[in-house]
Amino acid sequence: MKELKVFLNKFATLAEPDAFVEAFSIIKKIKKKDFLLEPGVNCNYLAFIRKGTFRVFFYDQEGVEVTVWFSWEGMLVGDLLAFYKKSKSIFYVQAIEESELSIISREKLEDLYIVYPDYLQFARKYAEHVSVNVMERLLTLQTKSAEERYLELLETPNFLQKIPLKYLASYIGITDSSLSRIRRNVR
Amino acid sequence: MKELKVFLNKFATLAEPDAFVEAFSIIKKIKKKDFLLEPGVNCNYLAFIRKGTFRVFFYDQEGVEVTVWFSWEGMLVGDLLAFYKKSKSIFYVQAIEESELSIISREKLEDLYIVYPDYLQFARKYAEHVSVNVMERLLTLQTKSAEERYLELLETPNFLQKIPLKYLASYIGITDSSLSRIRRNVR
DNA sequence: CGCCGAGTTGAACTGAATCAAGAAACGTGG
DNA sequence: CCACGTTTCTTGATTCAGTTCAACTCGGCG
């Protein structure tokens, strides 16, 4: 899997890249709208997206669907919050389109860290990368208007057609009606 | 420094805890309202707070002060976003009260990872911990009302008297007038 | 003692939410 | 491959949470 090596190399250049690829041994296909995860289940694994797009979401106190994250080809997906907290899953992880995954269990990942301690560099760099991403999103949400947040979102590549607007709206913390109005003004 | 070992043990139990303590060799005292960091400078270090309280903030597009983080005794402080991105600092890091720090440079930290690869466990767990924190804050900001955010903030220990309300307001993404009104309703 | 920063309050304003209705696009089965 | 039903997107009218800005109080510090 060349893609997995490319992914790995974004975070650390290691002596045994093949070990990484081998560890992602479970292959899984998921149909559009099907779930990789639902709240309350064990989520002791991460999935590398070979093909497809995912969104991570949950229902808030009032039962409103809140999209918290997207992932595309070449990225990891899963309930990262629960994974790091070692708790049961909190979120739904749903395929937005027909998708293909390579899965690694927490166990195998930890084994990798024991056999090749270098791989801890990957774990570290990946977590740091996640931190940076989430911090930047927090700042955007805390300081920018809905319209600015939408424009910022448009800058991100990958945000082509695949994702329905209502999910994008929720992702930037607004309703779909509001996003629709913003789009009218912007265009 | 017992406190540093206690801190380290929250993330990883390592064979050579003294190496950690020794690496935080630079001691620095900071007076109330003085800055550990200002935007645009090198911030290739992290600081352990032996005593005191800090806030991390910046000025947004309109020149409004935005508080993005607080740190207390027994925590690390610094411009973590810039530290992870290896960029120049973005934020002000200011002492809210008379404070005392033990500082470690990125260099020394990286040396530690080379000499004792185990320490990568610390780097990893710490970054994961930061991710979890920021994700949870993002969720709160995205889904809860100003009043709910304030009440949630009150749950956090440490939020005693030390921090002026206007900073707390900014931290939860509202103005000080709004916080004042919320407090009137809640009490 | 006087001043300055922190907190509160009021009145007017505004960005975004809500709710409901209609139009457009999508996909699924016949 | 068309027709129908379901989502998705848009739009209008109204409401509401939180902002803005200015004025006033209070408490602590120099």
CSV table of N, CA, C and O in Angstrom, one decimal, chain A residues 4-67:
chain,number,residue,atom,x,y,z
A,4,LEU,N,-0.4,4.2,2.2
A,4,LEU,CA,-0.2,4.2,3.7
A,4,LEU,C,1.3,4.7,4.0
A,4,LEU,O,1.5,5.3,5.0
A,5,LYS,N,2.2,4.4,3.1
A,5,LYS,CA,3.6,4.8,3.3
A,5,LYS,C,3.7,6.3,3.1
A,5,LYS,O,4.4,7.0,3.9
A,6,VAL,N,2.9,6.8,2.1
A,6,VAL,CA,2.9,8.3,1.9
A,6,VAL,C,2.4,8.9,3.2
A,6,VAL,O,2.9,9.9,3.7
A,7,PHE,N,1.3,8.4,3.7
A,7,PHE,CA,0.7,8.9,4.9
A,7,PHE,C,1.7,8.9,6.1
A,7,PHE,O,1.9,9.9,6.7
A,8,LEU,N,2.3,7.7,6.3
A,8,LEU,CA,3.3,7.6,7.4
A,8,LEU,C,4.4,8.6,7.2
A,8,LEU,O,4.8,9.3,8.2
A,9,ASN,N,4.9,8.8,6.0
A,9,ASN,CA,6.0,9.7,5.8
A,9,ASN,C,5.7,11.2,6.0
A,9,ASN,O,6.6,12.0,6.2
A,10,LYS,N,4.4,11.5,6.1
A,10,LYS,CA,4.1,12.9,6.5
A,10,LYS,C,4.4,13.2,7.9
A,10,LYS,O,4.6,14.3,8.3
A,11,PHE,N,4.5,12.1,8.7
A,11,PHE,CA,4.8,12.3,10.1
A,11,PHE,C,6.1,11.9,10.6
A,11,PHE,O,6.7,12.5,11.4
A,12,ALA,N,6.6,10.8,10.1
A,12,ALA,CA,8.0,10.3,10.5
A,12,ALA,C,8.6,9.4,9.4
A,12,ALA,O,7.9,8.7,8.8
A,13,THR,N,9.9,9.5,9.2
A,13,THR,CA,10.6,8.7,8.3
A,13,THR,C,11.2,7.5,9.1
A,13,THR,O,12.1,7.8,9.9
A,14,LEU,N,10.7,6.3,8.9
A,14,LEU,CA,11.1,5.2,9.8
A,14,LEU,C,11.8,4.1,9.0
A,14,LEU,O,11.6,4.0,7.8
A,15,ALA,N,12.6,3.4,9.7
A,15,ALA,CA,13.4,2.3,9.1
A,15,ALA,C,12.5,1.2,8.5
A,15,ALA,O,12.9,0.6,7.5
A,16,GLU,N,11.4,0.9,9.1
A,16,GLU,CA,10.6,-0.2,8.8
A,16,GLU,C,9.2,0.1,8.3
A,16,GLU,O,8.2,-0.3,8.9
A,17,PRO,N,9.1,0.9,7.2
A,17,PRO,CA,7.7,1.3,6.8
A,17,PRO,C,6.8,0.2,6.5
A,17,PRO,O,5.6,0.3,6.6
A,18,ASP,N,7.3,-1.0,6.1
A,18,ASP,CA,6.5,-2.1,5.7
A,18,ASP,C,5.7,-2.6,6.9
A,18,ASP,O,4.6,-3.1,6.8
A,19,ALA,N,6.3,-2.5,8.1
A,19,ALA,CA,5.6,-3.0,9.3
A,19,ALA,C,4.3,-2.2,9.5
A,19,ALA,O,3.3,-2.8,10.0
A,20,PHE,N,4.4,-1.0,9.2
A,20,PHE,CA,3.2,-0.1,9.3
A,20,PHE,C,2.1,-0.6,8.3
A,20,PHE,O,1.0,-0.8,8.8
A,21,VAL,N,2.5,-0.8,7.1
A,21,VAL,CA,1.5,-1.3,6.1
A,21,VAL,C,0.9,-2.6,6.5
A,21,VAL,O,-0.3,-2.8,6.5
A,22,GLU,N,1.8,-3.5,7.0
A,22,GLU,CA,1.3,-4.8,7.4
A,22,GLU,C,0.3,-4.8,8.6
A,22,GLU,O,-0.6,-5.5,8.6
A,23,ALA,N,0.6,-3.8,9.5
A,23,ALA,CA,-0.3,-3.7,10.7
A,23,ALA,C,-1.7,-3.3,10.4
A,23,ALA,O,-2.6,-3.7,11.1
A,24,PHE,N,-1.8,-2.6,9.3
A,24,PHE,CA,-3.2,-2.2,8.8
A,24,PHE,C,-3.8,-3.3,8.0
A,24,PHE,O,-4.1,-3.2,6.9
A,25,SER,N,-4.0,-4.4,8.7
A,25,SER,CA,-4.2,-5.7,7.9
A,25,SER,C,-5.7,-5.9,7.6
A,25,SER,O,-6.0,-6.5,6.6
A,26,ILE,N,-6.6,-5.3,8.4
A,26,ILE,CA,-8.0,-5.6,8.1
A,26,ILE,C,-8.6,-4.7,7.1
A,26,ILE,O,-8.5,-3.4,7.2
A,27,ILE,N,-9.1,-5.3,6.0
A,27,ILE,CA,-9.7,-4.5,5.0
A,27,ILE,C,-11.2,-4.4,5.2
A,27,ILE,O,-11.8,-5.5,5.5
A,28,LYS,N,-11.8,-3.3,5.0
A,28,LYS,CA,-13.2,-3.2,5.1
A,28,LYS,C,-13.8,-2.3,4.1
A,28,LYS,O,-13.3,-1.2,3.8
A,29,LYS,N,-14.9,-2.7,3.5
A,29,LYS,CA,-15.6,-1.9,2.5
A,29,LYS,C,-16.9,-1.4,3.2
A,29,LYS,O,-17.6,-2.1,4.0
A,30,ILE,N,-17.2,-0.1,3.0
A,30,ILE,CA,-18.4,0.4,3.6
A,30,ILE,C,-19.3,1.2,2.5
A,30,ILE,O,-18.7,1.9,1.8
A,31,LYS,N,-20.5,0.8,2.5
A,31,LYS,CA,-21.4,1.5,1.6
A,31,LYS,C,-21.8,2.9,2.0
A,31,LYS,O,-21.8,3.2,3.2
A,32,LYS,N,-22.2,3.7,1.0
A,32,LYS,CA,-22.6,5.0,1.3
A,32,LYS,C,-23.7,5.0,2.4
A,32,LYS,O,-24.6,4.2,2.4
A,33,LYS,N,-23.6,5.9,3.3
A,33,LYS,CA,-24.5,6.1,4.5
A,33,LYS,C,-24.4,5.1,5.6
A,33,LYS,O,-25.1,5.2,6.6
A,34,ASP,N,-23.6,4.1,5.4
A,34,ASP,CA,-23.4,3.1,6.4
A,34,ASP,C,-22.4,3.6,7.4
A,34,ASP,O,-21.6,4.5,7.2
A,35,PHE,N,-22.4,3.0,8.6
A,35,PHE,CA,-21.6,3.4,9.7
A,35,PHE,C,-20.4,2.6,10.0
A,35,PHE,O,-20.5,1.3,10.0
A,36,LEU,N,-19.2,3.2,10.2
A,36,LEU,CA,-18.0,2.5,10.7
A,36,LEU,C,-18.2,2.4,12.2
A,36,LEU,O,-17.8,1.4,12.8
A,37,LEU,N,-18.7,3.4,12.8
A,37,LEU,CA,-18.9,3.4,14.3
A,37,LEU,C,-20.2,4.1,14.7
A,37,LEU,O,-20.7,5.0,13.9
A,38,GLU,N,-20.7,3.6,15.8
A,38,GLU,CA,-21.9,4.3,16.4
A,38,GLU,C,-21.6,4.5,17.9
A,38,GLU,O,-20.7,3.8,18.4
A,39,PRO,N,-22.3,5.4,18.5
A,39,PRO,CA,-21.9,5.8,19.9
A,39,PRO,C,-22.1,4.5,20.8
A,39,PRO,O,-23.0,3.7,20.6
A,40,GLY,N,-21.2,4.4,21.8
A,40,GLY,CA,-21.4,3.4,22.8
A,40,GLY,C,-20.7,2.1,22.5
A,40,GLY,O,-20.7,1.2,23.4
A,41,VAL,N,-20.1,2.0,21.4
A,41,VAL,CA,-19.4,0.7,21.1
A,41,VAL,C,-17.9,0.8,21.3
A,41,VAL,O,-17.4,1.9,21.6
A,42,ASN,N,-17.2,-0.3,21.3
A,42,ASN,CA,-15.7,-0.2,21.5
A,42,ASN,C,-15.1,0.4,20.2
A,42,ASN,O,-15.6,0.1,19.1
A,43,CYS,N,-14.1,1.2,20.3
A,43,CYS,CA,-13.5,1.8,19.1
A,43,CYS,C,-12.0,1.8,19.3
A,43,CYS,O,-11.3,2.8,19.1
A,44,ASN,N,-11.5,0.6,19.6
A,44,ASN,CA,-10.1,0.4,19.8
A,44,ASN,C,-9.4,0.2,18.5
A,44,ASN,O,-8.6,-0.7,18.3
A,45,TYR,N,-9.7,1.1,17.5
A,45,TYR,CA,-9.0,1.0,16.3
A,45,TYR,C,-9.1,2.3,15.5
A,45,TYR,O,-9.9,3.1,15.8
A,46,LEU,N,-8.2,2.4,14.5
A,46,LEU,CA,-8.2,3.5,13.6
A,46,LEU,C,-8.3,3.0,12.2
A,46,LEU,O,-7.8,1.9,11.9
A,47,ALA,N,-8.8,3.7,11.3
A,47,ALA,CA,-9.0,3.3,9.9
A,47,ALA,C,-8.4,4.2,9.0
A,47,ALA,O,-8.5,5.4,9.1
A,48,PHE,N,-7.6,3.7,8.1
A,48,PHE,CA,-7.0,4.5,7.0
A,48,PHE,C,-7.9,4.4,5.8
A,48,PHE,O,-8.3,3.3,5.4
A,49,ILE,N,-8.2,5.6,5.2
A,49,ILE,CA,-9.2,5.6,4.1
A,49,ILE,C,-8.4,5.4,2.8
A,49,ILE,O,-7.7,6.3,2.4
A,50,ARG,N,-8.6,4.2,2.2
A,50,ARG,CA,-8.0,4.0,0.9
A,50,ARG,C,-8.8,4.7,-0.2
A,50,ARG,O,-8.3,5.2,-1.2
A,51,LYS,N,-10.1,4.8,0.1
A,51,LYS,CA,-11.0,5.3,-0.9
A,51,LYS,C,-12.2,5.8,-0.2
A,51,LYS,O,-12.8,5.0,0.6
A,52,GLY,N,-12.7,7.0,-0.5
A,52,GLY,CA,-14.0,7.4,0.1
A,52,GLY,C,-13.9,8.6,1.0
A,52,GLY,O,-12.8,9.3,1.0
A,53,THR,N,-15.0,9.0,1.6
A,53,THR,CA,-15.1,10.2,2.5
A,53,THR,C,-15.9,9.8,3.7
A,53,THR,O,-16.9,9.1,3.5
A,54,PHE,N,-15.6,10.3,4.8
A,54,PHE,CA,-16.3,10.1,6.0
A,54,PHE,C,-16.7,11.4,6.8
A,54,PHE,O,-16.0,12.4,6.6
A,55,ARG,N,-17.8,11.3,7.5
A,55,ARG,CA,-18.0,12.4,8.5
A,55,ARG,C,-18.3,11.8,9.8
A,55,ARG,O,-18.8,10.7,10.0
A,56,VAL,N,-17.8,12.6,10.8
A,56,VAL,CA,-18.0,12.2,12.2
A,56,VAL,C,-19.0,13.1,12.8
A,56,VAL,O,-18.9,14.3,12.7
A,57,PHE,N,-20.0,12.6,13.5
A,57,PHE,CA,-21.1,13.5,14.0
A,57,PHE,C,-21.7,12.9,15.2
A,57,PHE,O,-21.5,11.7,15.6
A,58,PHE,N,-22.6,13.7,15.9
A,58,PHE,CA,-23.4,13.2,17.0
A,58,PHE,C,-24.6,14.0,17.1
A,58,PHE,O,-24.8,15.0,16.4
A,59,TYR,N,-25.5,13.6,18.0
A,59,TYR,CA,-26.7,14.4,18.3
A,59,TYR,C,-26.6,15.1,19.6
A,59,TYR,O,-26.3,14.5,20.6
A,60,ASP,N,-26.8,16.4,19.6
A,60,ASP,CA,-26.6,17.2,20.8
A,60,ASP,C,-27.8,17.1,21.7
A,60,ASP,O,-28.7,16.3,21.4
A,61,GLN,N,-27.8,17.8,22.8
A,61,GLN,CA,-28.9,17.7,23.9
A,61,GLN,C,-30.3,17.8,23.2
A,61,GLN,O,-31.2,17.1,23.6
A,62,GLU,N,-30.4,18.7,22.3
A,62,GLU,CA,-31.7,18.9,21.7
A,62,GLU,C,-32.0,18.0,20.5
A,62,GLU,O,-33.0,18.2,19.8
A,63,GLY,N,-31.1,17.1,20.3
A,63,GLY,CA,-31.3,16.1,19.2
A,63,GLY,C,-30.9,16.6,17.8
A,63,GLY,O,-31.2,16.0,16.8
A,64,VAL,N,-30.2,17.7,17.8
A,64,VAL,CA,-29.7,18.3,16.6
A,64,VAL,C,-28.4,17.6,16.2
A,64,VAL,O,-27.5,17.4,17.0
A,65,GLU,N,-28.3,17.2,14.9
A,65,GLU,CA,-27.1,16.6,14.4
A,65,GLU,C,-26.0,17.6,14.3
A,65,GLU,O,-26.1,18.6,13.7
A,66,VAL,N,-24.8,17.2,14.9
A,66,VAL,CA,-23.7,18.1,14.8
A,66,VAL,C,-22.5,17.4,14.2
A,66,VAL,O,-22.1,16.3,14.7
A,67,THR,N,-22.0,17.9,13.1
A,67,THR,CA,-20.9,17.3,12.4
A,67,THR,C,-19.6,17.9,13.0
A,67,THR,O,-19.5,19.1,13.0
